[in-house]
Amino acid sequence: MESVYAALLLHKAAKKVDEKGIEKVLTAAGVEVDKNQLKALVAGLEGKNIDELIAGASAAPVAAAPSAAPAAAEKKGKKKEKKKEEKKEEEPAGLGALFG
C-alpha cells in the first residue's frame, strides 16, 4: 500500500511515476521496498491517467448499511418495556398485600 501512496505523491508533485522514483520515496520514508510489488504497480499504472483513476475511485458506490441493526434496537427497547410492565404489575400486588 505504501507503494501506491508513493506513486500518488510523485504524481501530485508532477514527477515521473516510475520504479526508481517510487523506490526513492519509500527509502526516504524508511519503508522496505518490495521489488515485485513495485514492478507490478508500475506496470499497472503504465499508460493510465492517474487523475481519472482517482476520480473513478472516489465515485465508487458506497455499500449500504445493513438494515438488521435497527430491528435489533427495537427488540432491546421492547425487552425493556416488558421488564418495566412486569415491575409495575408486581408493585400494586405488593401494596395490596400490605393493606389488606
Coordinates of C-alpha atoms in Angstrom, one line a residue:
M1 CA 0.0 0.0 0.0
E2 CA 2.9 2.3 0.7
S3 CA 3.9 2.0 -2.9
V4 CA 0.6 3.3 -4.0
Y5 CA 1.0 6.3 -1.7
A6 CA 4.4 6.9 -3.0
A7 CA 3.1 6.8 -6.6
L8 CA 0.3 9.3 -5.7
L9 CA 2.8 11.6 -4.0
L10 CA 5.0 11.6 -7.1
H11 CA 2.0 12.2 -9.3
K12 CA 0.8 15.1 -7.2
A13 CA 4.4 16.6 -7.3
A14 CA 4.3 16.3 -11.1
K15 CA 7.2 13.9 -11.1
K16 CA 7.5 10.8 -13.3
V17 CA 5.9 7.8 -11.6
D18 CA 8.4 5.0 -12.2
E19 CA 10.2 2.3 -10.2
K20 CA 13.2 4.5 -9.4
G21 CA 11.1 7.4 -8.1
I22 CA 8.8 5.2 -6.0
E23 CA 11.8 3.4 -4.6
K24 CA 13.4 6.7 -3.6
V25 CA 10.3 7.9 -1.8
L26 CA 9.9 4.6 0.0
T27 CA 13.5 4.5 1.0
A28 CA 13.4 8.1 2.3
A29 CA 10.4 7.2 4.4
G30 CA 12.2 4.2 5.8
V31 CA 9.9 1.6 4.2
E32 CA 11.2 -1.7 3.0
V33 CA 10.8 -1.9 -0.8
D34 CA 9.2 -5.0 -2.3
K35 CA 10.6 -5.1 -5.9
N36 CA 8.0 -7.4 -7.2
Q37 CA 5.1 -5.3 -5.9
L38 CA 6.8 -2.2 -7.2
K39 CA 7.2 -3.6 -10.7
A40 CA 3.5 -4.8 -10.7
L41 CA 2.3 -1.3 -9.6
V42 CA 4.3 0.5 -12.3
A43 CA 3.1 -2.0 -14.9
G44 CA -0.5 -1.5 -13.8
L45 CA -0.2 2.3 -13.9
E46 CA 1.6 2.4 -17.3
G47 CA -0.5 4.1 -19.9
K48 CA -3.2 5.1 -17.5
N49 CA -4.3 8.6 -16.4
I50 CA -3.9 8.6 -12.6
D51 CA -6.3 11.6 -12.3
E52 CA -9.0 9.6 -14.0
L53 CA -8.3 6.6 -11.7
I54 CA -8.6 8.7 -8.6
A55 CA -11.8 10.3 -9.8
G56 CA -13.2 6.8 -10.6
A57 CA -12.2 5.5 -7.2
S58 CA -13.9 8.4 -5.4
A59 CA -17.1 7.8 -7.3
A60 CA -17.3 4.2 -6.3
P61 CA -20.7 3.2 -4.8
V62 CA -20.8 3.1 -1.0
A63 CA -22.0 -0.2 0.5
A64 CA -25.4 0.1 2.1
A65 CA -25.6 -0.3 5.8
P66 CA -27.3 -3.5 7.0
S67 CA -30.9 -3.0 7.9
A68 CA -30.8 -5.6 10.7
A69 CA -29.3 -3.2 13.2
P70 CA -32.5 -1.0 13.7
A71 CA -34.6 -4.2 14.2
A72 CA -32.2 -5.3 16.9
A73 CA -32.5 -1.9 18.6
E74 CA -36.3 -2.3 18.6
K75 CA -36.1 -5.7 20.2
K76 CA -34.0 -4.3 23.0
G77 CA -36.5 -1.5 23.5
K78 CA -39.4 -4.0 23.7
K79 CA -37.5 -6.1 26.3
K80 CA -37.0 -3.0 28.4
E81 CA -40.7 -2.1 28.1
K82 CA -41.7 -5.7 29.1
K83 CA -39.5 -5.5 32.2
K84 CA -41.0 -2.2 33.2
E85 CA -44.5 -3.5 32.8
E86 CA -43.7 -6.6 34.9
K87 CA -42.3 -4.4 37.7
K88 CA -45.4 -2.2 37.6
E89 CA -47.7 -5.2 37.9
E90 CA -45.7 -6.5 40.8
E91 CA -45.8 -3.3 42.8
P92 CA -49.6 -2.9 43.2
A93 CA -49.9 -6.5 44.3
G94 CA -47.3 -5.9 47.0
L95 CA -49.1 -2.8 48.2
G96 CA -52.4 -4.6 48.3
A97 CA -51.0 -7.2 50.5
L98 CA -49.8 -4.6 53.0
F99 CA -53.3 -3.1 53.5
G100 CA -55.4 -6.0 53.4

